Short mmCIF file of C-alpha atoms in Angstrom, two decimals:
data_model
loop_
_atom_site.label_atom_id
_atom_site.label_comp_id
_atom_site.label_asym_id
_atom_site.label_seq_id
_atom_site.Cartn_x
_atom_site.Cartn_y
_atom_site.Cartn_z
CA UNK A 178 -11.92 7.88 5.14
CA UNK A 179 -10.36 6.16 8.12
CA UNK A 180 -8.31 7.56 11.18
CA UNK A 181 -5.40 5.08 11.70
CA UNK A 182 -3.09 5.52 14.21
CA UNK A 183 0.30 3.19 14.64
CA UNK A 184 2.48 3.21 17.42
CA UNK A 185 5.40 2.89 18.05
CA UNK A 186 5.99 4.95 15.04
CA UNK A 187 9.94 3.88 14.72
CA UNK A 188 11.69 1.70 17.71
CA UNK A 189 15.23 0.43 17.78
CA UNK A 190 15.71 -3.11 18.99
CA UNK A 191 18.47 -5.79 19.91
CA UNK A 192 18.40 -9.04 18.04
CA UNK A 193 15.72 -11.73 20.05
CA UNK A 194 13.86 -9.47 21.31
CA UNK A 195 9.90 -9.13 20.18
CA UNK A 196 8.33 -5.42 19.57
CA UNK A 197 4.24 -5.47 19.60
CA UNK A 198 2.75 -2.53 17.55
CA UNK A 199 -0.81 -1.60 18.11
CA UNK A 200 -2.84 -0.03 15.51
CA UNK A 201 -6.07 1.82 16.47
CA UNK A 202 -8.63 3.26 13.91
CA UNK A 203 -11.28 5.96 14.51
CA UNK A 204 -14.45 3.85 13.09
CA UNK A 205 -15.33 0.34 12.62
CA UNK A 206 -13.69 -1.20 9.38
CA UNK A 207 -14.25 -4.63 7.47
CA UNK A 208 -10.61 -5.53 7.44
CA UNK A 209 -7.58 -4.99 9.12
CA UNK A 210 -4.28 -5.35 7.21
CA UNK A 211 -0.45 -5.66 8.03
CA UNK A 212 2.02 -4.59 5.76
CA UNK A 213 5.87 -5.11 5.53
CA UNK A 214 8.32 -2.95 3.64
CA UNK A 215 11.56 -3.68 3.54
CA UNK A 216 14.44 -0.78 2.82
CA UNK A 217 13.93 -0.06 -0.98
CA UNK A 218 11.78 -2.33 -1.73
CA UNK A 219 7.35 -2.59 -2.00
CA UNK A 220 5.29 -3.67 0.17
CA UNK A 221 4.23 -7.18 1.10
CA UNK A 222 1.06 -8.39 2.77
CA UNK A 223 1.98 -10.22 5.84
CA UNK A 224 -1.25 -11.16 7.38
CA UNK A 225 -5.23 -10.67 7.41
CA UNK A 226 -6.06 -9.89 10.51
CA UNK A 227 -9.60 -11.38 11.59
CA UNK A 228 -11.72 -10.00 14.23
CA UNK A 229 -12.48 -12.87 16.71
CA UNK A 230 -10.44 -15.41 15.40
CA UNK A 231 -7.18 -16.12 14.05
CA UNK A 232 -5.36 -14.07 11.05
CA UNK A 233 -4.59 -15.36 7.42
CA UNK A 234 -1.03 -15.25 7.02
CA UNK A 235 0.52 -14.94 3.17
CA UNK A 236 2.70 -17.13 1.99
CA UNK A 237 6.26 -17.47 3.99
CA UNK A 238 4.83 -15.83 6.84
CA UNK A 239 3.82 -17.64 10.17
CA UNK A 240 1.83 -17.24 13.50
CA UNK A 241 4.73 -17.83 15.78
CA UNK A 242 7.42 -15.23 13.90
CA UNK A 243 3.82 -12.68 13.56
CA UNK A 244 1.33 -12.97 15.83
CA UNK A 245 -1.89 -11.00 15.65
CA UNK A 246 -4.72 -10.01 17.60
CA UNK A 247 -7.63 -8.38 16.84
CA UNK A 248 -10.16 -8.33 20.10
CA UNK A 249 -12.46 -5.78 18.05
CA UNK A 250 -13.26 -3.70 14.75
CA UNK A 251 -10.92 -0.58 15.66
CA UNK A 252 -7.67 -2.15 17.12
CA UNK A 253 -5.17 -4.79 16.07
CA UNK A 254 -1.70 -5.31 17.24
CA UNK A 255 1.22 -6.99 15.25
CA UNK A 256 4.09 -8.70 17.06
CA UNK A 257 7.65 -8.82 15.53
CA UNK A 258 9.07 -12.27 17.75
CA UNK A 259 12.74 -13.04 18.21
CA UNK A 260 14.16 -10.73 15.93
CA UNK A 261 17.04 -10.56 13.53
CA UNK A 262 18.40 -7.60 11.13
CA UNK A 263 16.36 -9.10 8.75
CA UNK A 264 12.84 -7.91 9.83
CA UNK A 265 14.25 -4.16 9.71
CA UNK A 266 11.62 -3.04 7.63
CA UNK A 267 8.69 -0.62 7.65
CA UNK A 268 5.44 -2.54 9.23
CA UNK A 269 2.28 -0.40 8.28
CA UNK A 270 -1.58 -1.34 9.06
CA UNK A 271 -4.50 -0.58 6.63
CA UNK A 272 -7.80 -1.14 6.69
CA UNK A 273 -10.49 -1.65 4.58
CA UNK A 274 -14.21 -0.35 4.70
CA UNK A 275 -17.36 -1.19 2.10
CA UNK A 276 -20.20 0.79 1.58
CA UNK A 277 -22.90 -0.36 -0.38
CA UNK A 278 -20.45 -2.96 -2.26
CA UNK A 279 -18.13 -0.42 -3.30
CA UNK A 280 -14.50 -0.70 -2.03
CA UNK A 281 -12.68 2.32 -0.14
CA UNK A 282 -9.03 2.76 -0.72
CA UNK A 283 -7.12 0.78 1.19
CA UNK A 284 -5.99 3.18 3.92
CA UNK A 285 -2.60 3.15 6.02
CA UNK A 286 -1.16 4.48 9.03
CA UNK A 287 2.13 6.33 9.61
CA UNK A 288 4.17 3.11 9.96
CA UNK A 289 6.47 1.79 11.92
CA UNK A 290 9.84 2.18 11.36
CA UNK A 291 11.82 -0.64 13.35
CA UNK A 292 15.71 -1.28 12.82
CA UNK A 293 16.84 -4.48 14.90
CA UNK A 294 20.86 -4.25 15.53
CA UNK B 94 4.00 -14.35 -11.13
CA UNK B 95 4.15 -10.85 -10.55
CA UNK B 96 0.34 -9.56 -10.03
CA UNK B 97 1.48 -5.56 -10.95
CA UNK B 98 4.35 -4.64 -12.91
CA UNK B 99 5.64 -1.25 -13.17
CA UNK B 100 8.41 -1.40 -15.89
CA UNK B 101 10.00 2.02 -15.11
CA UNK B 102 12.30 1.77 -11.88
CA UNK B 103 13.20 5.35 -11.88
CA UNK B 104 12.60 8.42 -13.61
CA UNK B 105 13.94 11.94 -13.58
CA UNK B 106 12.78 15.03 -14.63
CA UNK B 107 12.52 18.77 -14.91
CA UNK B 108 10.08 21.10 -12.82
CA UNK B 109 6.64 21.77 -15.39
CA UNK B 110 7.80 18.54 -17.30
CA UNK B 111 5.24 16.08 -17.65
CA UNK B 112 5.63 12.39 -15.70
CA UNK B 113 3.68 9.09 -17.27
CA UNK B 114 3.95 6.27 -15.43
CA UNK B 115 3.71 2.75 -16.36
CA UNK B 116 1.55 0.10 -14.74
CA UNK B 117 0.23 -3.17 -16.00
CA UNK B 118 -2.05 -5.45 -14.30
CA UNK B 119 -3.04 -9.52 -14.10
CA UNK B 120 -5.90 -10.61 -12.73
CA UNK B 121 -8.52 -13.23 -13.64
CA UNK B 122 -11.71 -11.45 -12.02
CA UNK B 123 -14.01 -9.18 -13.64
CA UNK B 124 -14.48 -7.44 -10.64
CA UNK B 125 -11.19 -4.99 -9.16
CA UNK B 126 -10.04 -1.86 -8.01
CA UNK B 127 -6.73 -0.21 -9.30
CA UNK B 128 -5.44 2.26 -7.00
CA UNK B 129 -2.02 4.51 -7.38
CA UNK B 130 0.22 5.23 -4.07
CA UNK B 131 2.36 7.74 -3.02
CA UNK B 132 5.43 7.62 -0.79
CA UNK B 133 7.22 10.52 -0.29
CA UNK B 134 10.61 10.79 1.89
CA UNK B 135 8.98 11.22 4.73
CA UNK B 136 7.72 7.67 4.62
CA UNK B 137 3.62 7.99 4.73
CA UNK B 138 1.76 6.01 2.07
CA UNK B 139 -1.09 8.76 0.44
CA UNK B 140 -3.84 7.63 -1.43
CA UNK B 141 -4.07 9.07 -5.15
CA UNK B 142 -6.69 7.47 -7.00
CA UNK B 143 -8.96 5.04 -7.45
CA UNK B 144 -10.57 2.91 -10.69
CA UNK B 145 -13.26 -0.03 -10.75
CA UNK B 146 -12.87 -2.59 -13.46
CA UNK B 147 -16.14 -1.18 -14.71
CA UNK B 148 -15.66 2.05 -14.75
CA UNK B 149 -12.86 3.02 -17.79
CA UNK B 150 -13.51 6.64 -17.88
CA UNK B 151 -10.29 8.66 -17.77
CA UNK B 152 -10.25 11.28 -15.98
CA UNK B 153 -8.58 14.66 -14.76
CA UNK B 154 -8.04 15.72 -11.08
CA UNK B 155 -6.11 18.71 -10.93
CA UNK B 156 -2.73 17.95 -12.03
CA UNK B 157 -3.40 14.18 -12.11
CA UNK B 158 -4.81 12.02 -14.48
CA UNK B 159 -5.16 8.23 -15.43
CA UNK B 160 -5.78 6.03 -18.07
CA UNK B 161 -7.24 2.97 -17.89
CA UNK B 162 -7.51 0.60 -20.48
CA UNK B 163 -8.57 -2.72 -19.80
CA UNK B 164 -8.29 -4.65 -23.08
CA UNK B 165 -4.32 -4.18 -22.30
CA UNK B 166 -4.65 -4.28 -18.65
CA UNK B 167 -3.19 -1.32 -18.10
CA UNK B 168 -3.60 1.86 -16.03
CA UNK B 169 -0.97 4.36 -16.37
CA UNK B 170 -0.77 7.48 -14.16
CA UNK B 171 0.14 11.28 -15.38
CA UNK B 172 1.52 14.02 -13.65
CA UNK B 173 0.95 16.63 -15.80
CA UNK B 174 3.43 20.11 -15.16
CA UNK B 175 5.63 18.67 -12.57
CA UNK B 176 6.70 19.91 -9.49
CA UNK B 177 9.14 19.47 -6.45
CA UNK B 178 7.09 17.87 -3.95
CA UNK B 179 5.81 15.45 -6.58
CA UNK B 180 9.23 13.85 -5.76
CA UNK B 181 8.19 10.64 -4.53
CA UNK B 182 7.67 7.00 -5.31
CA UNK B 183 4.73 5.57 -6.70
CA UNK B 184 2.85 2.56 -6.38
CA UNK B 185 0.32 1.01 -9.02
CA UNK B 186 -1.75 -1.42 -6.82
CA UNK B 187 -4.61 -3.91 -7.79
CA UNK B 188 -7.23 -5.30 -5.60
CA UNK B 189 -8.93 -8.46 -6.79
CA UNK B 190 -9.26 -10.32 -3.06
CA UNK B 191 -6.05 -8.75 -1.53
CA UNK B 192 -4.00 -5.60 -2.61
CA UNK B 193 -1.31 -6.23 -4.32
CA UNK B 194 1.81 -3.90 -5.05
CA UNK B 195 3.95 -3.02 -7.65
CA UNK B 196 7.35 -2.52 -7.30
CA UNK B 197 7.18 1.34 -7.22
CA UNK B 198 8.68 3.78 -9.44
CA UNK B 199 10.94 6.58 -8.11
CA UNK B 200 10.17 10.11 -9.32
CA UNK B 201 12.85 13.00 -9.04
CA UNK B 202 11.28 16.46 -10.15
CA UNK B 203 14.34 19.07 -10.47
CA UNK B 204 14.25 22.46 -9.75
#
């Protein structure tokens, strides 16, 4: 299993501001994943994150409203840009790891838990 | 179209009672993984368990256990003599080439 650590884990912001969160894991992984969950609801995958070039965003999700880095395998950061109420939501990272062809479980950090007023 | 369905939004039940839950699949590979989530209050998403697409067995893991059944595409999740902390909501998720969630079902265990 995988070590993930998220920070911020929950951060209150004003409207048009942008929040980075960074996302750190204690090994090497395949894949690096960002996650959205909005109050109530499951959660959607935002964006890919590729180590050394740029991530693969999902459907109705962009570059400019996300951006992503991801300058090596342990450590990606996801940036929230000119924010509304509507990105209040739950942003989580997960990662992926293969051994031998077999697929671990996707595993997640603690989240973040950002409310924009 | 919705990858993993989970029909039951919410269920409710007594402390020892037993808890099924729901969870059907689409996917046109023969290779997956089926995975079930848990989310309790405190926010954290914990890994349950895990099933290849070539691997049906059912199996037991303490008070857990799953049945998978591919020729309906579906891999429903048992809690078998409930408890309080099993209060949570689930997540049935399927990995073809990206993990997909279902819509999560909310389990209240009463005292």
């Amino acid at each position: 299993s995988a070590v993930i650590s998220q920070k911020p884990s929950r951060d209150i912001c004003q409207r048009g501001t942008s929040l980075t969160i960074q996302c750190q894991v204690d090994s090497q992984v395949t894949m690096m994943f960002w996650y959205r969950q909005q109050p109530g609801q499951s959660l959607t995958l935002i964006a890919t994150a590729n180590q050394g070039s740029e991530a693969t965003y999902e459907s109705g999700f962009v570059i400019d409203k996300f951006p992503i880095s991801r300058p090596n395998l342990t450590f990606s950061t996801l940036t929230v840009s000119n924010m509304s109420p509507e990105d209040s939501s739950i942003y989580l990272c997960s990662v992926e790891k293969r051994a031998g062809g077999i697929l671990s479980p996707l595993h997640f950090g603690n989240g973040t838990r950002l409310t924009v007023t | 179209a919705q990858k993993v369905t989970q029909a039951q939004t919410e269920i409710s039940v007594v402390e020892k009672e037993d808890v099924t839950l729901d969870c059907v699949y689409e996917t046109r590979d023969t290779t997956y993984y089926l995975f079930w989530y848990k989310q309790p209050p405190s926010g954290e998403l914990v890994f349950l368990i895990r099933r290849n697409s070539f691997d049906e067995q059912n199996e037991i893991s303490g008070r857990y256990s799953w049945n998978f059944q591919k020729s309906t595409s579906s891999f429903n999740f048992t809690i078998t003599a409930s408890q309080v902390v099993d209060s949570a909501v689930y997540f049935c998720a399927l990995n073809d080439y990206k993990l997909s969630f279902g819509a999560g079902t909310t389990v209240t265990v009463r005292a």
